[in-house]
mmCIF file of C-alpha atoms and ligand atoms in Angstrom:
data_model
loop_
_atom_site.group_PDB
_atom_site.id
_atom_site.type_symbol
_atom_site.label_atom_id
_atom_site.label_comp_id
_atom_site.label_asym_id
_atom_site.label_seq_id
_atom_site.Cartn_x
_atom_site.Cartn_y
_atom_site.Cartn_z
ATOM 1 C CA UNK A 1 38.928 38.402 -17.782
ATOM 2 C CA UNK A 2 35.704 37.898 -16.357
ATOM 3 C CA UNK A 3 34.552 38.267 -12.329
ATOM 4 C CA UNK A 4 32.508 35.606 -11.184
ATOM 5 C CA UNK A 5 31.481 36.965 -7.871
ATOM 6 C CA UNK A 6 30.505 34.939 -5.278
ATOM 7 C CA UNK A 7 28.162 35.101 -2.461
ATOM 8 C CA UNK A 8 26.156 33.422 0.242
ATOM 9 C CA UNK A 9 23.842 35.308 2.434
ATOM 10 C CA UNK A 10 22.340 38.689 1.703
ATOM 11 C CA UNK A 11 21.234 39.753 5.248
ATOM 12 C CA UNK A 12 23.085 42.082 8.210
ATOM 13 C CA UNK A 13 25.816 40.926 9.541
ATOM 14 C CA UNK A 14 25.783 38.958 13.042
ATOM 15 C CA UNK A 15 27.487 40.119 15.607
ATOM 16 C CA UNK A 16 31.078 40.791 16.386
ATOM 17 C CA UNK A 17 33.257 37.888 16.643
ATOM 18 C CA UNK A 18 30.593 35.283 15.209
ATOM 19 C CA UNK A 19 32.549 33.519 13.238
ATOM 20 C CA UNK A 20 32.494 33.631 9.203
ATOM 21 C CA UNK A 21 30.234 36.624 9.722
ATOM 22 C CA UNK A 22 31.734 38.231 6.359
ATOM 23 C CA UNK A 23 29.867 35.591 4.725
ATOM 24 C CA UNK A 24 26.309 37.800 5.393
ATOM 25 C CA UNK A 25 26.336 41.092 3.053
ATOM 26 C CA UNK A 26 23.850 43.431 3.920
ATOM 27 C CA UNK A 27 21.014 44.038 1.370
ATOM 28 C CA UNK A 28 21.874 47.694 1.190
ATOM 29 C CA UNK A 29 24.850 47.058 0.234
ATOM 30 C CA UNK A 30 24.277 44.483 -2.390
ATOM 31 C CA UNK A 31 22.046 46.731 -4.231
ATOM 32 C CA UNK A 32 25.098 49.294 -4.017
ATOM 33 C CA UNK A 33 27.450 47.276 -5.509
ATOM 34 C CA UNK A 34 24.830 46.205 -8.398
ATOM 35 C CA UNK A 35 23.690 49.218 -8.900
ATOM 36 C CA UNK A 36 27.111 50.548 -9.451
ATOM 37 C CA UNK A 37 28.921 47.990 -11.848
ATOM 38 C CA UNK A 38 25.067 48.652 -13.658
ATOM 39 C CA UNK A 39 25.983 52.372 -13.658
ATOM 40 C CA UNK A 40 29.397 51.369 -15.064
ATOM 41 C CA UNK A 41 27.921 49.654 -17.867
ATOM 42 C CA UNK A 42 28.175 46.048 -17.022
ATOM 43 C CA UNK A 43 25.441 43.659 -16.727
ATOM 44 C CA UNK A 44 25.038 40.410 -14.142
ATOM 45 C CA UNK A 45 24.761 37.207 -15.239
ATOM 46 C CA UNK A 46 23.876 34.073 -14.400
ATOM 47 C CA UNK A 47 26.729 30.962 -15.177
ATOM 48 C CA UNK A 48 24.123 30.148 -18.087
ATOM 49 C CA UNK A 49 23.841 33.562 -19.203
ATOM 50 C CA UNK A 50 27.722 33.787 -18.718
ATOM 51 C CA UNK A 51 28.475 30.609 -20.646
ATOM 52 C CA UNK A 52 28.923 32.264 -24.315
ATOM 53 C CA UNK A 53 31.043 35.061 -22.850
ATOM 54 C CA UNK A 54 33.629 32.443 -20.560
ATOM 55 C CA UNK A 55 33.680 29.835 -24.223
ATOM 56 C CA UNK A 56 34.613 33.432 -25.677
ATOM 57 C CA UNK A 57 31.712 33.164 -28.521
ATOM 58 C CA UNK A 58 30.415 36.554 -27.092
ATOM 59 C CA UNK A 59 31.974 39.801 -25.701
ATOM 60 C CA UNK A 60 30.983 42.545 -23.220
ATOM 61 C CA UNK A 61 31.059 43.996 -20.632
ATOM 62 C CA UNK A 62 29.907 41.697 -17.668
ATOM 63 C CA UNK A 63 29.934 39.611 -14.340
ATOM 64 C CA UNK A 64 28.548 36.596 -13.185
ATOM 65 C CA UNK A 65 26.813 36.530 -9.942
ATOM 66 C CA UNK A 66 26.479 33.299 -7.896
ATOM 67 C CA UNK A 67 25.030 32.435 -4.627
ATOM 68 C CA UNK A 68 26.203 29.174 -2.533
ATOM 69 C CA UNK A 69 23.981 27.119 -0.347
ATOM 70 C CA UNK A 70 20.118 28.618 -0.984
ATOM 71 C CA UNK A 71 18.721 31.191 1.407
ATOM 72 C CA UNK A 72 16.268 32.319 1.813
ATOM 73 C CA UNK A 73 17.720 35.845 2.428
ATOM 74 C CA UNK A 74 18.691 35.359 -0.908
ATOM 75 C CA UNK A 75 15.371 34.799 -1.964
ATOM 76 C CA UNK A 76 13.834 37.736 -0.200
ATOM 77 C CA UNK A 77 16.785 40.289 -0.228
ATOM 78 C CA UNK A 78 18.607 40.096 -3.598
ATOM 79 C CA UNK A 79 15.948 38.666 -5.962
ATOM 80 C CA UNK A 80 13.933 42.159 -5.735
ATOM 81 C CA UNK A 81 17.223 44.046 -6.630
ATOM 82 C CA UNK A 82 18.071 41.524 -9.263
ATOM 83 C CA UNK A 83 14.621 42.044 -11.336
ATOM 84 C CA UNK A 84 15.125 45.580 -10.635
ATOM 85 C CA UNK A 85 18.075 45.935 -12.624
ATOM 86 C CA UNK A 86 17.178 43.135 -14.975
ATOM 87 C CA UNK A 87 20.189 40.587 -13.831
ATOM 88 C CA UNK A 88 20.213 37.109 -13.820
ATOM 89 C CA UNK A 89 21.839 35.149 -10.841
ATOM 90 C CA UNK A 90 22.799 31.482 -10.424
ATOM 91 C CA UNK A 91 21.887 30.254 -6.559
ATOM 92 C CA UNK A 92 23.505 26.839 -6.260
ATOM 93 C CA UNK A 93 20.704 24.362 -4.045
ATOM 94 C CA UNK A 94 21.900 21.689 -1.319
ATOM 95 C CA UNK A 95 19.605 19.360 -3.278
ATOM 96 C CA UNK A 96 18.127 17.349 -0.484
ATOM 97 C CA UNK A 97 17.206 19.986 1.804
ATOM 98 C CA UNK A 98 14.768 22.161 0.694
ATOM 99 C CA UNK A 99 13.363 24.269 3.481
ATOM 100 C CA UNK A 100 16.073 23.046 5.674
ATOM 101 C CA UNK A 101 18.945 24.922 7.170
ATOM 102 C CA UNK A 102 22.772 25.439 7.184
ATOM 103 C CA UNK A 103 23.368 22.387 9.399
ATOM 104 C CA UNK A 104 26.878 22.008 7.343
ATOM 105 C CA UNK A 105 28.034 24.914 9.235
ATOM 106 C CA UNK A 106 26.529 25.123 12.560
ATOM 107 C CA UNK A 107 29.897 23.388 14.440
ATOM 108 C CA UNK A 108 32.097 26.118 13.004
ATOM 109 C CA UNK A 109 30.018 28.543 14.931
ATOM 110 C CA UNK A 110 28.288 30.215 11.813
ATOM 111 C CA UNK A 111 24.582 31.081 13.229
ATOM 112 C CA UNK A 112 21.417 29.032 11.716
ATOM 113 C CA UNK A 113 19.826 30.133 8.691
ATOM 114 C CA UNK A 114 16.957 29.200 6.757
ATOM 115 C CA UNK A 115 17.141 27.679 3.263
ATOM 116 C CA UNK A 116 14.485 28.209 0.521
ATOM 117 C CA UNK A 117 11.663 26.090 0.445
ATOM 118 C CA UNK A 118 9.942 24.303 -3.178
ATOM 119 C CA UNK A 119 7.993 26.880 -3.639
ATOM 120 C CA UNK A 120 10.634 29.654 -2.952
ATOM 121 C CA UNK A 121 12.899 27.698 -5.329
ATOM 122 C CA UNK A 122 9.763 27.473 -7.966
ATOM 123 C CA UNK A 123 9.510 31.246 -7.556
ATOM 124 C CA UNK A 124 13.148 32.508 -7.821
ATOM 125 C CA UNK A 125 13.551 30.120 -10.864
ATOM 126 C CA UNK A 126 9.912 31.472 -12.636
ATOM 127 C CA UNK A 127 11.291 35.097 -12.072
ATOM 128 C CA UNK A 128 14.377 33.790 -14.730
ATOM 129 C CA UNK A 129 16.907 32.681 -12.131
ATOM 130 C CA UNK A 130 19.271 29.977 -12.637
ATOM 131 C CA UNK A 131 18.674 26.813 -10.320
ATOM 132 C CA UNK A 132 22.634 25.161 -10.270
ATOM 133 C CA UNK A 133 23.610 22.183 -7.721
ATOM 134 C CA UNK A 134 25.796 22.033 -4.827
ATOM 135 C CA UNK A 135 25.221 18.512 -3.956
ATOM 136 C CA UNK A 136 22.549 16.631 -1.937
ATOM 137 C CA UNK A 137 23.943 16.989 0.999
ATOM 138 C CA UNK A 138 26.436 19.430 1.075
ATOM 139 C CA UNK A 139 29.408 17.315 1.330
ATOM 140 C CA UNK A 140 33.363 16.896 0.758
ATOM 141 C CA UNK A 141 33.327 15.396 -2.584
ATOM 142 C CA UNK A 142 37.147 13.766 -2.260
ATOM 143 C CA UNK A 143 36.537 12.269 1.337
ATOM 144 C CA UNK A 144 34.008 10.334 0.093
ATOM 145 C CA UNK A 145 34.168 6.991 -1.889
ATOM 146 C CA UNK A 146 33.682 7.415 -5.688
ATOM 147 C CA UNK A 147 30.381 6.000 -6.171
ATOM 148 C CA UNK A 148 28.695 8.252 -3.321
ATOM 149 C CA UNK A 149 30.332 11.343 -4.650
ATOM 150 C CA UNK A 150 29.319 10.634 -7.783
ATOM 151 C CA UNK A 151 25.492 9.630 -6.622
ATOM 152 C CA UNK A 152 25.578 13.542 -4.810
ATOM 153 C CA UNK A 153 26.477 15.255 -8.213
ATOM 154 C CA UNK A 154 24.508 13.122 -10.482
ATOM 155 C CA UNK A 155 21.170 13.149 -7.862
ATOM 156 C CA UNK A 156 21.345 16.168 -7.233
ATOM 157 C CA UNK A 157 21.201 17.471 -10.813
ATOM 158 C CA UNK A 158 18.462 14.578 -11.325
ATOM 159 C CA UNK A 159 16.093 15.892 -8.324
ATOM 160 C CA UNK A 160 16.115 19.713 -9.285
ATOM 161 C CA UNK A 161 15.336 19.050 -12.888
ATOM 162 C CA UNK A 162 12.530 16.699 -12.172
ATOM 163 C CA UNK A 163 11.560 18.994 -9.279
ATOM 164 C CA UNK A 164 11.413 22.374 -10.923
ATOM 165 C CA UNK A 165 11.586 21.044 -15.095
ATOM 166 C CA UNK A 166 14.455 23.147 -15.685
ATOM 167 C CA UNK A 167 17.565 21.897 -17.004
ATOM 168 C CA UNK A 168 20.254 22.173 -14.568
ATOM 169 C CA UNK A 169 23.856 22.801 -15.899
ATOM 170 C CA UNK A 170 25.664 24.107 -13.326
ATOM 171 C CA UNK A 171 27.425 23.222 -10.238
ATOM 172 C CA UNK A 172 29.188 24.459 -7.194
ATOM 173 C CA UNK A 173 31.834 21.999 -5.116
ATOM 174 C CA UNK A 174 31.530 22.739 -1.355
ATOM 175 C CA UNK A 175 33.650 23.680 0.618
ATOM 176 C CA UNK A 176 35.635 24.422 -2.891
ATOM 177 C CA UNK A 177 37.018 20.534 -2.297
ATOM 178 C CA UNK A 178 37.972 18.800 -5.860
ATOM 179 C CA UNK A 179 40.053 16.695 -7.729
ATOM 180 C CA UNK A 180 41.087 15.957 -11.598
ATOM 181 C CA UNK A 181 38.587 13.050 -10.691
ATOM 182 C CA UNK A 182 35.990 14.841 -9.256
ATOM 183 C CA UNK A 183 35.869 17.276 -12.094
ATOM 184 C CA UNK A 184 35.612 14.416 -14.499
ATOM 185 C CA UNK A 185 32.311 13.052 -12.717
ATOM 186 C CA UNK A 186 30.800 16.211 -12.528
ATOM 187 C CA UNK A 187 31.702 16.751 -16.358
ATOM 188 C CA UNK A 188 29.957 13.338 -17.206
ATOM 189 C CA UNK A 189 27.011 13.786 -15.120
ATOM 190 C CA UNK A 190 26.307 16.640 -17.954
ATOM 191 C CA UNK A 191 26.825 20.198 -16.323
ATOM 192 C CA UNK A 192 28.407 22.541 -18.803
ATOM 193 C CA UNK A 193 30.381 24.767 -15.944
ATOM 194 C CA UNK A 194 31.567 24.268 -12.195
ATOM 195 C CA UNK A 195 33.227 27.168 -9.500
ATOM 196 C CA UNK A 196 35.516 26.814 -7.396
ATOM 197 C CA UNK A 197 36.357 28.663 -4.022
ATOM 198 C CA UNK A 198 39.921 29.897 -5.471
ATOM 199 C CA UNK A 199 40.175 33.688 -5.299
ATOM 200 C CA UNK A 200 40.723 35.512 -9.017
ATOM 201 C CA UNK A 201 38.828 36.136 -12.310
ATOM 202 C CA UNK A 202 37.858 33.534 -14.790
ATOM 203 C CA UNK A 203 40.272 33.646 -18.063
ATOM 204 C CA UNK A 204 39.709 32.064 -20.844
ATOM 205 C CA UNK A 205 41.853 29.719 -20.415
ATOM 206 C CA UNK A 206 40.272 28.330 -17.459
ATOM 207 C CA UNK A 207 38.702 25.175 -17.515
ATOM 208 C CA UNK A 208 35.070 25.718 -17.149
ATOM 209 C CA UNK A 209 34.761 22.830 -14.780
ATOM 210 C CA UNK A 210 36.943 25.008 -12.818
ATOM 211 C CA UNK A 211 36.410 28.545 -12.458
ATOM 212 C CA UNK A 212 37.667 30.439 -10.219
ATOM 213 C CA UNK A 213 35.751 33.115 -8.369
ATOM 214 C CA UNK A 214 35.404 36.717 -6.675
ATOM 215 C CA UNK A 215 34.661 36.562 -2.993
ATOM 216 C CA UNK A 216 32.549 39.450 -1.763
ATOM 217 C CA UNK A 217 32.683 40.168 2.169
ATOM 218 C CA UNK A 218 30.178 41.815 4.222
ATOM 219 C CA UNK A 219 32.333 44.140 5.196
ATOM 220 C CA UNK A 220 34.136 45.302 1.854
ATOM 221 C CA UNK A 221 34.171 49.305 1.065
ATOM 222 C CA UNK A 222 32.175 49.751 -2.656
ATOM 223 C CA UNK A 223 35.890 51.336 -3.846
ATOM 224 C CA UNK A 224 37.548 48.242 -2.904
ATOM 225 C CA UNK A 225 34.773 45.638 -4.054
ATOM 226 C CA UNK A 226 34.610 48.055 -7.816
ATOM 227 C CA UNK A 227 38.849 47.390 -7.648
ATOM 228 C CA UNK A 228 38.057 43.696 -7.246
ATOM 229 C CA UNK A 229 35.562 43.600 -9.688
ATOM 230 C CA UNK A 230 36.881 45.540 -12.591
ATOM 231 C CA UNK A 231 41.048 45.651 -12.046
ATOM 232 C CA UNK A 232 43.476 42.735 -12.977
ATOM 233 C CA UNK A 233 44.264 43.092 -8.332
ATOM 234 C CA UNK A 234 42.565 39.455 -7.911
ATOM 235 C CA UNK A 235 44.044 38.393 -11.225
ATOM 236 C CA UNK A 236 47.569 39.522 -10.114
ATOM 237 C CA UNK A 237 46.644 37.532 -6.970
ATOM 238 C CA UNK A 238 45.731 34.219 -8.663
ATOM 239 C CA UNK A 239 49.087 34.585 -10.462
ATOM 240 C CA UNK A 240 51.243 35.480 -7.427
ATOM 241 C CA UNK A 241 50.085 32.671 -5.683
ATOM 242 C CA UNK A 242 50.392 29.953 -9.118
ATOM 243 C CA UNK A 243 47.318 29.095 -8.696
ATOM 244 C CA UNK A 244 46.264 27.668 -11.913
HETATM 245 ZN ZN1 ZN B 1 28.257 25.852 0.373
#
């Protein structure tokens, strides 16, 4: 059983009552919960990195970290701590905005924040960070007819390669929103692995189109986020709730 933890921002939380402010983790204490499971013996790994360990081909002991959306809080807070401890990440790009913001969120409330530019994109992938895709334009994949949901997973994947001349492999549904038929486009378009927003850690026998994943809150105690992490709780979860 593997965690697959998932985050978005690295930066203090807003305020009281803004809402989804759990998705913000503060940089101190991202560092604390890396440099604990590090302490513990595991190492982070980007879905790449992760790859041989989810097929099963390797074994040991460690995580995957992923990052939705592209901050550039990300970029500035948790890509020092990552080299630092010698992780690898995977930071999942809204392909057609570069340098552009969260717009996707703004009319739930969630406060504006910045998205990395080409050359902070360049940078966190030349410092051996995985560049996955999250779509063009960070859309509902099933609400939208087949052709145009299959244009934002292929595109996107054809726009970061050419942009950055990595190969790009994996990919992130917003939103978590996907179908048998969705999976089957985004397995065609050629990415090896996709996550999902379902809570619980990735078994093997998972499809790894569909992973599940470990959501880390801004405001989770380190005990609680190492029980997440490292005890068969979220597994347990996943189970109770059939979710398979
Ligand atoms: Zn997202």
């Amino acid at each position: 059983m593997i965690p697959i933890l998932m985050y978005h921002q690295i930066a203090d939380m807003p305020a009281k009552g803004t809402p989804y402010r759990g998705l913000c983790v503060p940089a101190k204490k991202f560092r604390q919960q890396m440099t604990w499971l590090k302490r513990l013996g595991y190492r982070g790994l980007s879905m790449q990195d992760l790859l041989p360990y989810l097929e099963g081909t390797k074994q040991g002991k460690v995580f995957g970290i992923t990052f939705d959306d592209g901050y550039v809080n990300v970029h500035d807070n948790a890509l020092p701590v990552l080299q630092e401890l010698g992780f690898t990440a995977t930071t999942y790009f809204v392909a057609g905005h570069p340098g552009g913001h969260n717009h996707w969120d703004i009319e739930k409330g969630i406060p504006h924040s910045p998205l990395m530019n080409e050359r902070q994109i360049r940078h966190w992938a030349e410092a051996g960070q995985e560049i996955g895709s999250h779509t063009l334009d960070h859309v509902h994949l099933t609400r939208l007819p087949a052709a145009e949901a299959l244009r934002q997973i292929e595109v996107s994947k054809q726009l970061l390669e050419a942009a950055f001349g990595v190969s790009v492999t994996a990919f992130c549904y917003p939103y978590g929103d996907e179908s048998q038929a969705v999976r089957e486009m985004t397995r065609k378009a050629g990415y090896t692995n996709a996550t999902l927003t379902v809570k619980g850690l990735a078994l093997k026998e998972d499809d790894l189109l569909g992973l599940p994943r470990v959501t880390v809150s801004g405001n989770i105690g380190l005990i609680s986020f190492l029980i997440k992490c490292l005890t068969q709780k979220e597994h347990r979860r996943r189970v109770k709730k059939g979710r398979y």
